[in-house]
Amino acid sequence: MSATVKIENDIALVTLDDGKANAISLDLLGAANAALDEAEAKAKVIVLAGRPERFSAGFDLKFLASADPVNRAKLVNGGGRLALRLFTSDKPVVIACTGHAIAMGAFLLLGGDTRIGGRGAYKIGANETVNGMTLPPFGVELPRARLNPMYLTEALAQARLYTPDEAVPVGWLDRVVEPGEVIDAAMAEAERLLPIANAAYGRNKRLARQPTIDLLTPTLAG
């Protein structure tokens, strides 16, 4: 599992790429958190990107189907903690949605401050209902905090998957750019945020998000 970090001009580009669908596994969680440790220590703004055509397909469903309850909870809670880590980061976090972002992949989008997607025949959203799965607390509270309330039932209970352009009014993404431009657009947004990447940015972001943080933190302890 690969998570690379490239730091230039106080901007860290963290890229997740497992060579496949970027399914969230325990290995990928470990790599992503290690990369974020480096990015937070050495940079002022973080850009999180996926691989071409795939931001993340969500949790590794084969693992979830075969794992014992302890390891299943470890993976699900680990994904929630990663999303919450992005959501509470003192740094500006820009997400480059490079393709499909489904289930846990979509919840990671909600942890970012600015989410930029590439236009294409990609699917974005939470399909847990289709798979007969009940959403974990972070799969409800992060959407409640970031999605347009008019779309909550459609996006969660009805499990609708959206194209990148459709995902903007729903709230999964903030804007969409042409194919092949998503990384450049995310880096440009990071440069725009760089002058305000100070302590006040982190404090004010957390103040705005504190009700969600207070709800989720106890559910992801341990």
Backbone as numpy.savetxt, mean C-alpha at the origin, in Angstrom:
# Nx Ny Nz CAx CAy CAz Cx Cy Cz
12.68 -13.41 -2.56 11.84 -12.23 -2.56 12.72 -11.00 -2.56
12.39 -10.02 -3.39 13.27 -8.88 -3.58 12.59 -7.58 -3.19
13.30 -6.80 -2.42 12.90 -5.42 -2.14 14.17 -4.60 -2.20
14.30 -3.78 -3.21 15.52 -3.00 -3.39 15.29 -1.55 -2.97
16.37 -0.90 -2.60 16.32 0.49 -2.19 17.34 1.29 -2.99
16.90 2.35 -3.60 17.79 3.27 -4.31 17.54 4.66 -3.76
18.58 5.28 -3.20 18.44 6.59 -2.57 19.24 7.62 -3.36
18.56 8.69 -3.71 19.20 9.78 -4.45 18.50 11.08 -4.11
19.28 12.10 -3.77 18.73 13.43 -3.45 17.66 13.37 -2.36
17.92 12.57 -1.33 17.04 12.44 -0.15 15.71 11.76 -0.46
15.61 11.11 -1.61 14.41 10.35 -1.97 14.79 8.88 -2.09
14.05 8.02 -1.40 14.29 6.58 -1.45 13.24 5.92 -2.33
13.70 5.22 -3.35 12.80 4.42 -4.19 12.90 2.98 -3.72
11.82 2.48 -3.12 11.75 1.10 -2.65 10.91 0.32 -3.66
11.50 -0.71 -4.25 10.82 -1.48 -5.29 10.63 -2.91 -4.84
9.38 -3.36 -4.86 9.06 -4.75 -4.54 8.98 -5.54 -5.85
9.72 -6.63 -5.95 9.72 -7.41 -7.18 10.13 -8.84 -6.88
9.15 -9.75 -6.88 9.45 -11.16 -6.65 9.54 -11.94 -7.96
9.48 -11.20 -9.08 9.56 -11.83 -10.39 8.26 -12.46 -10.84
7.23 -12.37 -10.00 5.94 -13.00 -10.33 4.82 -11.98 -10.12
3.97 -12.23 -9.13 2.80 -11.37 -8.92 2.95 -10.46 -7.71
4.13 -10.47 -7.08 4.32 -9.72 -5.83 3.27 -10.10 -4.80
3.02 -11.40 -4.68 2.12 -11.88 -3.63 2.77 -11.65 -2.27
1.97 -11.21 -1.31 2.49 -10.90 0.02 2.70 -12.19 0.80
3.96 -12.51 1.05 4.35 -13.68 1.83 5.13 -13.20 3.04
5.46 -14.11 3.94 6.30 -13.73 5.09 7.66 -13.24 4.62
8.21 -13.87 3.59 9.51 -13.43 3.07 9.42 -12.02 2.49
8.37 -11.76 1.72 8.25 -10.43 1.11 8.02 -9.38 2.18
7.26 -9.70 3.23 7.08 -8.77 4.33 8.41 -8.42 4.99
9.23 -9.44 5.22 10.54 -9.20 5.82 11.40 -8.31 4.96
11.40 -8.57 3.65 12.20 -7.77 2.74 11.69 -6.34 2.66
10.38 -6.18 2.62 9.80 -4.84 2.54 10.10 -4.02 3.79
9.98 -4.64 4.96 10.26 -3.91 6.20 11.73 -3.55 6.33
12.61 -4.44 5.89 14.04 -4.13 5.93 14.36 -2.97 5.00
13.74 -2.96 3.82 13.96 -1.87 2.88 13.43 -0.56 3.43
12.28 -0.60 4.08 11.73 0.62 4.67 12.58 1.11 5.84
13.17 0.18 6.60 14.10 0.60 7.66 15.22 1.46 7.08
15.80 0.99 5.99 16.89 1.74 5.34 16.38 3.07 4.78
15.23 3.04 4.13 14.69 4.25 3.53 14.38 5.31 4.58
13.77 4.90 5.68 13.42 5.86 6.73 14.65 6.43 7.41
15.73 5.65 7.47 16.95 6.12 8.14 17.76 7.07 7.27
17.65 6.91 5.94 18.57 7.63 5.06 17.93 8.66 4.13
16.60 8.67 4.05 15.93 9.56 3.09 14.86 10.40 3.78
14.40 11.42 3.06 13.36 12.29 3.59 11.98 11.99 3.00
11.95 11.40 1.81 10.70 11.03 1.15 10.85 9.60 0.64
9.77 8.82 0.73 9.80 7.43 0.30 8.84 7.23 -0.87
9.33 6.57 -1.90 8.49 6.13 -3.02 8.48 4.61 -2.99
7.28 4.02 -2.91 7.13 2.57 -2.91 6.53 2.14 -4.24
7.21 1.26 -4.95 6.78 0.82 -6.27 6.72 -0.70 -6.33
5.93 -1.20 -7.27 5.89 -2.63 -7.54 6.68 -2.95 -8.80
6.49 -4.16 -9.30 7.16 -4.58 -10.53 6.28 -4.22 -11.73
6.81 -4.24 -12.93 5.98 -3.94 -14.10 4.74 -4.84 -14.16
3.59 -4.23 -14.37 2.30 -4.90 -14.51 1.71 -5.38 -13.19
2.50 -5.42 -12.13 2.00 -5.93 -10.84 2.50 -5.04 -9.71
1.57 -4.36 -9.04 1.97 -3.73 -7.78 1.99 -4.80 -6.70
0.85 -5.45 -6.47 0.79 -6.62 -5.60 -0.53 -7.33 -5.79
-0.47 -8.65 -5.90 -1.68 -9.47 -6.05 -2.33 -9.79 -4.71
-1.81 -9.25 -3.63 -2.39 -9.53 -2.32 -1.69 -10.68 -1.63
-2.30 -11.19 -0.57 -1.68 -12.27 0.20 -1.47 -13.52 -0.65
-0.48 -14.29 -0.26 -0.22 -15.59 -0.86 -1.34 -16.54 -0.42
-2.32 -16.74 -1.28 -3.50 -17.52 -0.90 -3.18 -18.99 -0.69
-2.22 -19.53 -1.42 -1.83 -20.93 -1.21 -1.28 -21.13 0.20
-0.49 -20.16 0.66 0.04 -20.24 2.02 -1.10 -20.15 3.04
-2.02 -19.20 2.82 -3.11 -19.04 3.77 -3.98 -20.29 3.84
-4.14 -20.98 2.72 -4.98 -22.18 2.70 -4.34 -23.36 3.42
-3.01 -23.39 3.45 -2.32 -24.56 4.02 -1.69 -24.29 5.39
-1.53 -23.04 5.76 -0.82 -22.70 7.00 -1.67 -23.00 8.23
-1.01 -23.23 9.35 -1.71 -23.38 10.62 -2.19 -22.00 11.08
-3.12 -21.96 12.03 -3.69 -20.67 12.45 -2.66 -19.64 12.91
-1.59 -20.09 13.56 -0.58 -19.15 14.05 0.13 -18.46 12.89
0.56 -19.23 11.89 1.26 -18.63 10.76 0.32 -17.86 9.85
-0.94 -18.30 9.79 -1.91 -17.55 9.01 -2.11 -16.16 9.63
-2.25 -16.12 10.94 -2.41 -14.84 11.63 -1.15 -14.00 11.51
0.01 -14.65 11.54 1.27 -13.93 11.40 1.35 -13.20 10.07
0.90 -13.86 9.00 0.94 -13.23 7.69 -0.08 -12.10 7.59
-1.32 -12.36 7.99 -2.36 -11.34 7.87 -2.02 -10.12 8.72
-1.64 -10.35 9.97 -1.29 -9.22 10.83 -0.04 -8.50 10.36
0.90 -9.27 9.78 2.09 -8.64 9.22 1.76 -7.72 8.06
0.81 -8.13 7.22 0.38 -7.26 6.14 -0.28 -6.01 6.68
-1.12 -6.17 7.69 -1.76 -5.02 8.30 -0.76 -4.06 8.93
0.25 -4.62 9.59 1.28 -3.77 10.20 2.08 -3.01 9.14
2.33 -3.66 7.99 3.05 -2.97 6.92 2.22 -1.80 6.40
0.94 -2.01 6.16 0.07 -0.92 5.71 0.02 0.19 6.75
-0.09 -0.19 8.03 -0.14 0.82 9.09 1.19 1.55 9.20
2.29 0.85 8.95 3.60 1.50 8.98 3.66 2.61 7.93
3.19 2.34 6.74 3.16 3.37 5.70 2.22 4.50 6.11
1.07 4.14 6.65 0.03 5.09 7.04 0.51 6.05 8.12
1.40 5.58 8.99 1.86 6.39 10.13 3.28 6.93 9.96
3.90 6.67 8.84 5.29 7.11 8.64 5.42 8.62 8.79
6.49 9.05 9.46 6.77 10.47 9.56 7.20 11.08 8.23
7.58 10.22 7.28 8.02 10.69 5.97 6.83 10.79 5.01
6.90 11.68 4.04 5.94 11.60 2.94 6.13 10.27 2.21
5.03 9.59 1.92 5.08 8.30 1.23 4.28 8.40 -0.06
4.97 8.21 -1.17 4.34 8.22 -2.49 4.33 6.77 -2.99
3.20 6.33 -3.51 3.13 4.96 -4.02 2.94 4.98 -5.53
3.81 4.23 -6.21 3.73 4.07 -7.65 3.04 2.73 -7.92
1.76 2.79 -8.24 0.99 1.58 -8.49 1.24 1.16 -9.94
2.14 0.21 -10.11 2.67 -0.15 -11.42 1.82 -1.17 -12.18
0.69 -1.57 -11.60 -0.16 -2.57 -12.26 -1.28 -3.00 -11.33
-1.60 -4.27 -11.37 -2.67 -4.80 -10.52 -2.37 -4.57 -9.03
-3.39 -4.17 -8.28 -3.28 -4.04 -6.82 -4.57 -4.60 -6.24
-4.50 -5.82 -5.74 -5.69 -6.53 -5.33 -5.59 -6.93 -3.85
-6.71 -6.81 -3.13 -6.79 -7.22 -1.73 -5.68 -6.54 -0.91
-4.77 -7.31 -0.30 -3.73 -6.69 0.51 -2.91 -5.69 -0.31
-2.76 -5.94 -1.59 -2.07 -4.98 -2.45 -2.79 -3.65 -2.50
-4.11 -3.69 -2.54 -4.89 -2.45 -2.54 -4.83 -1.77 -1.19
-4.82 -2.55 -0.10 -4.74 -1.94 1.23 -3.40 -1.23 1.43
-2.34 -1.74 0.80 -1.06 -1.03 0.87 -1.16 0.34 0.22
-1.93 0.45 -0.85 -2.12 1.75 -1.47 -2.66 2.77 -0.48
-3.55 2.31 0.39 -4.20 3.22 1.33 -3.25 3.72 2.40
-2.09 3.07 2.55 -1.10 3.54 3.51 -0.30 4.72 2.99
-0.30 4.94 1.69 0.48 6.02 1.11 -0.20 7.37 1.26
0.57 8.41 1.03 0.02 9.77 1.08 -0.50 10.18 -0.29
0.30 9.94 -1.32 -0.11 10.18 -2.70 0.06 8.88 -3.46
-1.00 8.46 -4.17 -0.97 7.20 -4.89 -1.14 7.47 -6.38
-0.15 7.10 -7.17 -0.17 7.36 -8.61 -0.17 6.03 -9.35
-1.12 5.85 -10.24 -1.23 4.59 -10.97 -0.93 4.77 -12.45
-0.53 3.68 -13.07 -0.32 3.68 -14.51 -1.59 3.21 -15.21
-1.97 3.93 -16.26 -3.18 3.58 -17.00 -2.98 2.25 -17.72
-4.02 1.41 -17.69 -3.93 0.11 -18.34 -5.06 -0.80 -17.92
-5.04 -2.00 -18.42 -6.10 -2.98 -18.11 -5.77 -3.70 -16.80
-5.65 -2.90 -15.74 -5.27 -3.43 -14.44 -6.48 -3.44 -13.51
-6.45 -4.30 -12.51 -7.53 -4.40 -11.53 -7.04 -3.89 -10.18
-7.86 -3.04 -9.57 -7.52 -2.47 -8.28 -8.73 -2.60 -7.36
-8.54 -3.18 -6.18 -9.64 -3.27 -5.24 -9.54 -4.47 -4.32
-10.57 -4.64 -3.51 -10.61 -5.68 -2.48 -11.62 -6.75 -2.89
-11.15 -7.95 -3.16 -12.03 -9.03 -3.63 -12.29 -10.10 -2.58
-12.15 -9.76 -1.32 -12.32 -10.77 -0.26 -13.68 -11.45 -0.29
-14.75 -10.71 -0.57 -16.08 -11.31 -0.58 -16.17 -12.42 -1.63
-15.55 -12.20 -2.78 -15.55 -13.21 -3.85 -14.92 -14.50 -3.36
-13.88 -14.37 -2.54 -13.16 -15.53 -2.02 -13.75 -16.06 -0.72
-14.89 -15.53 -0.29 -15.53 -16.00 0.93 -14.77 -15.64 2.19
-14.01 -14.54 2.14 -13.18 -14.13 3.27 -13.78 -12.90 3.95
-13.72 -12.88 5.27 -14.13 -11.71 6.04 -12.95 -10.76 6.17
-13.20 -9.50 5.97 -12.13 -8.51 6.02 -11.58 -8.37 7.44
-10.25 -8.27 7.59 -9.68 -7.97 8.89 -9.93 -6.51 9.24
-9.74 -6.11 10.49 -10.02 -4.72 10.87 -9.32 -3.69 9.98
-8.06 -3.92 9.62 -7.38 -2.93 8.78 -7.98 -2.86 7.39
-8.62 -3.96 6.94 -9.26 -3.99 5.64 -10.58 -3.25 5.61
-11.03 -2.80 6.78 -12.24 -1.99 6.88 -11.88 -0.54 7.23
-11.00 -0.38 8.24 -10.72 0.96 8.74 -9.86 1.79 7.79
-8.89 1.17 7.11 -8.12 1.95 6.13 -9.01 2.41 4.98
-9.85 1.54 4.40 -10.79 2.05 3.40 -11.74 3.11 3.95
-12.22 2.93 5.18 -13.11 3.92 5.76 -12.42 5.29 5.85
-11.10 5.27 6.10 -10.35 6.52 6.23 -10.00 7.15 4.89
-9.80 6.32 3.86 -9.24 6.85 2.61 -10.18 6.81 1.41
-11.16 5.93 1.40 -12.04 5.83 0.24 -13.21 6.80 0.33
-13.76 7.12 -0.82 -14.97 7.93 -0.88 -16.11 7.14 -0.23
-16.76 7.69 0.80 -17.79 6.93 1.52 -18.90 6.41 0.61
-19.18 7.10 -0.49 -20.24 6.67 -1.40 -19.95 5.30 -2.03
-18.65 4.91 -2.04 -18.25 3.68 -2.71 -17.93 2.54 -1.75
-18.05 2.76 -0.44 -17.60 1.76 0.51 -18.30 0.41 0.34
-19.61 0.43 0.21 -20.34 -0.84 0.07 -19.94 -1.54 -1.23
-19.88 -0.79 -2.31 -19.50 -1.37 -3.60 -18.07 -1.91 -3.56
-17.16 -1.14 -2.94 -15.74 -1.50 -2.94 -15.43 -2.65 -2.01
-16.13 -2.75 -0.88 -15.81 -3.78 0.12 -16.80 -4.94 0.08
-18.04 -4.70 0.42 -19.01 -5.80 0.47 -19.26 -6.42 -0.91
-19.35 -5.57 -1.94 -19.61 -6.08 -3.28 -18.34 -6.43 -4.05
-17.19 -6.14 -3.46 -15.89 -6.58 -3.98 -15.63 -6.16 -5.43
-16.04 -4.95 -5.79 -15.81 -4.52 -7.16 -14.32 -4.20 -7.38
-13.80 -4.66 -8.48 -12.45 -4.32 -8.90 -12.53 -3.24 -9.98
-11.64 -2.26 -9.88 -11.70 -1.09 -10.73 -10.48 -1.00 -11.65
-10.66 -0.34 -12.79 -9.50 0.05 -13.59 -8.81 1.21 -12.88
-7.56 1.53 -13.22 -6.92 2.68 -12.58 -7.72 3.97 -12.69
-8.28 4.26 -13.85 -9.06 5.49 -13.99 -10.30 5.46 -13.11
-10.96 4.30 -13.02 -12.14 4.18 -12.16 -11.77 4.27 -10.69
-10.54 3.88 -10.36 -10.11 3.84 -8.96 -9.89 5.22 -8.36
-9.73 6.25 -9.19 -9.46 7.59 -8.67 -10.66 8.16 -7.92
-11.86 8.23 -8.50 -12.98 8.77 -7.71 -13.34 7.91 -6.50
-13.05 6.62 -6.57 -13.32 5.75 -5.42 -12.36 6.07 -4.27
-11.12 6.41 -4.60 -10.14 6.75 -3.58 -8.98 5.78 -3.44
-8.95 4.73 -4.26 -7.79 3.83 -4.22 -6.55 4.53 -4.76
-6.72 5.39 -5.74 -5.62 6.16 -6.33 -5.96 7.64 -6.29
-4.90 8.47 -6.39 -5.10 9.92 -6.47 -5.08 10.42 -7.91
-4.24 9.81 -8.73 -4.24 10.17 -10.15 -3.61 9.06 -10.96
-3.84 9.13 -12.27 -3.36 8.12 -13.21 -2.56 8.80 -14.30
-1.47 8.17 -14.71 -0.63 8.69 -15.78 -0.54 7.64 -16.88
0.07 8.01 -17.97 0.17 7.10 -19.10 1.09 5.91 -18.78
0.89 4.79 -19.48 1.74 3.62 -19.23 3.22 3.96 -19.38
4.00 3.44 -18.48 5.43 3.68 -18.52 5.89 4.96 -17.83
4.94 5.77 -17.37 5.30 7.04 -16.76 5.11 7.06 -15.24
4.63 5.94 -14.68 4.22 5.97 -13.28 5.40 6.19 -12.34
6.54 5.57 -12.59 7.69 5.76 -11.70 8.18 7.20 -11.79
8.31 7.72 -13.00 8.76 9.11 -13.17 7.80 10.08 -12.49
6.50 9.83 -12.63 5.52 10.71 -12.01 5.60 10.64 -10.49
5.83 9.45 -9.95 5.95 9.29 -8.50 7.21 9.99 -7.98
8.29 9.88 -8.72 9.52 10.55 -8.31 9.36 12.07 -8.38
8.65 12.56 -9.39 8.39 13.99 -9.48 7.55 14.47 -8.31
6.57 13.66 -7.91 5.76 14.00 -6.74 6.61 14.00 -5.48
7.52 13.07 -5.37 8.43 13.04 -4.22 9.28 14.31 -4.16
9.75 14.75 -5.30 10.54 16.00 -5.35 9.68 17.19 -4.94
8.42 17.18 -5.33 7.51 18.26 -4.94 7.31 18.30 -3.43
7.27 17.12 -2.81 7.05 17.04 -1.37 8.31 17.27 -0.55
9.46 17.18 -1.19 10.73 17.26 -0.46 10.87 18.53 0.39
10.48 19.70 -0.11 10.64 20.91 0.72 9.80 20.92 1.99
8.74 20.12 2.05 7.91 20.08 3.28 8.08 18.77 4.03
9.12 18.03 3.70 9.38 16.75 4.40 10.09 17.04 5.71
9.37 17.65 6.64 9.95 18.04 7.92 9.15 17.40 9.05
9.52 17.74 10.28 8.85 17.13 11.43 7.37 17.47 11.48
7.02 18.68 11.03 5.62 19.09 11.07 4.78 18.24 10.12
5.36 17.83 9.00 4.62 16.98 8.06 4.17 15.70 8.76
5.10 15.05 9.43 4.77 13.81 10.12 3.76 14.01 11.23
3.94 15.09 12.00 3.00 15.35 13.10 1.59 15.62 12.57
1.50 16.45 11.54 0.18 16.81 11.03 -0.50 15.64 10.34
0.29 14.79 9.67 -0.30 13.61 9.05 -0.89 12.69 10.11
-0.14 12.48 11.17 -0.63 11.60 12.23 -1.85 12.19 12.93
-1.87 13.50 13.14 -3.04 14.13 13.76 -4.28 13.90 12.91
-4.13 14.04 11.60 -5.28 13.84 10.70 -5.75 12.40 10.70
-4.82 11.46 10.93 -5.14 10.04 10.83 -5.29 9.36 12.19
-5.20 10.14 13.27 -5.15 9.54 14.60 -6.34 8.65 14.94
-7.58 9.02 14.56 -8.69 8.13 14.90 -8.53 6.73 14.31
-8.04 6.64 13.09 -7.82 5.33 12.46 -6.66 4.61 13.12
-5.61 5.34 13.43 -4.46 4.74 14.11 -4.87 4.14 15.45
-5.68 4.89 16.20 -6.12 4.42 17.52 -6.97 3.15 17.41
-7.76 3.05 16.35 -8.60 1.87 16.16 -7.78 0.64 15.76
-6.77 0.86 14.91 -6.05 -0.26 14.35 -4.90 -0.78 15.21
-4.23 0.11 15.91 -3.03 -0.29 16.65 -3.29 -1.47 17.61
-4.35 -1.45 18.41 -4.59 -2.60 19.30 -4.86 -3.90 18.56
-5.43 -3.84 17.36 -5.76 -5.06 16.62 -4.54 -5.70 15.99
-3.43 -4.95 15.91 -2.23 -5.46 15.25 -1.07 -5.62 16.21
-1.35 -5.57 17.51 -0.30 -5.72 18.51 0.26 -7.13 18.49
1.54 -7.24 18.87 2.16 -8.55 18.96 3.05 -8.89 17.79
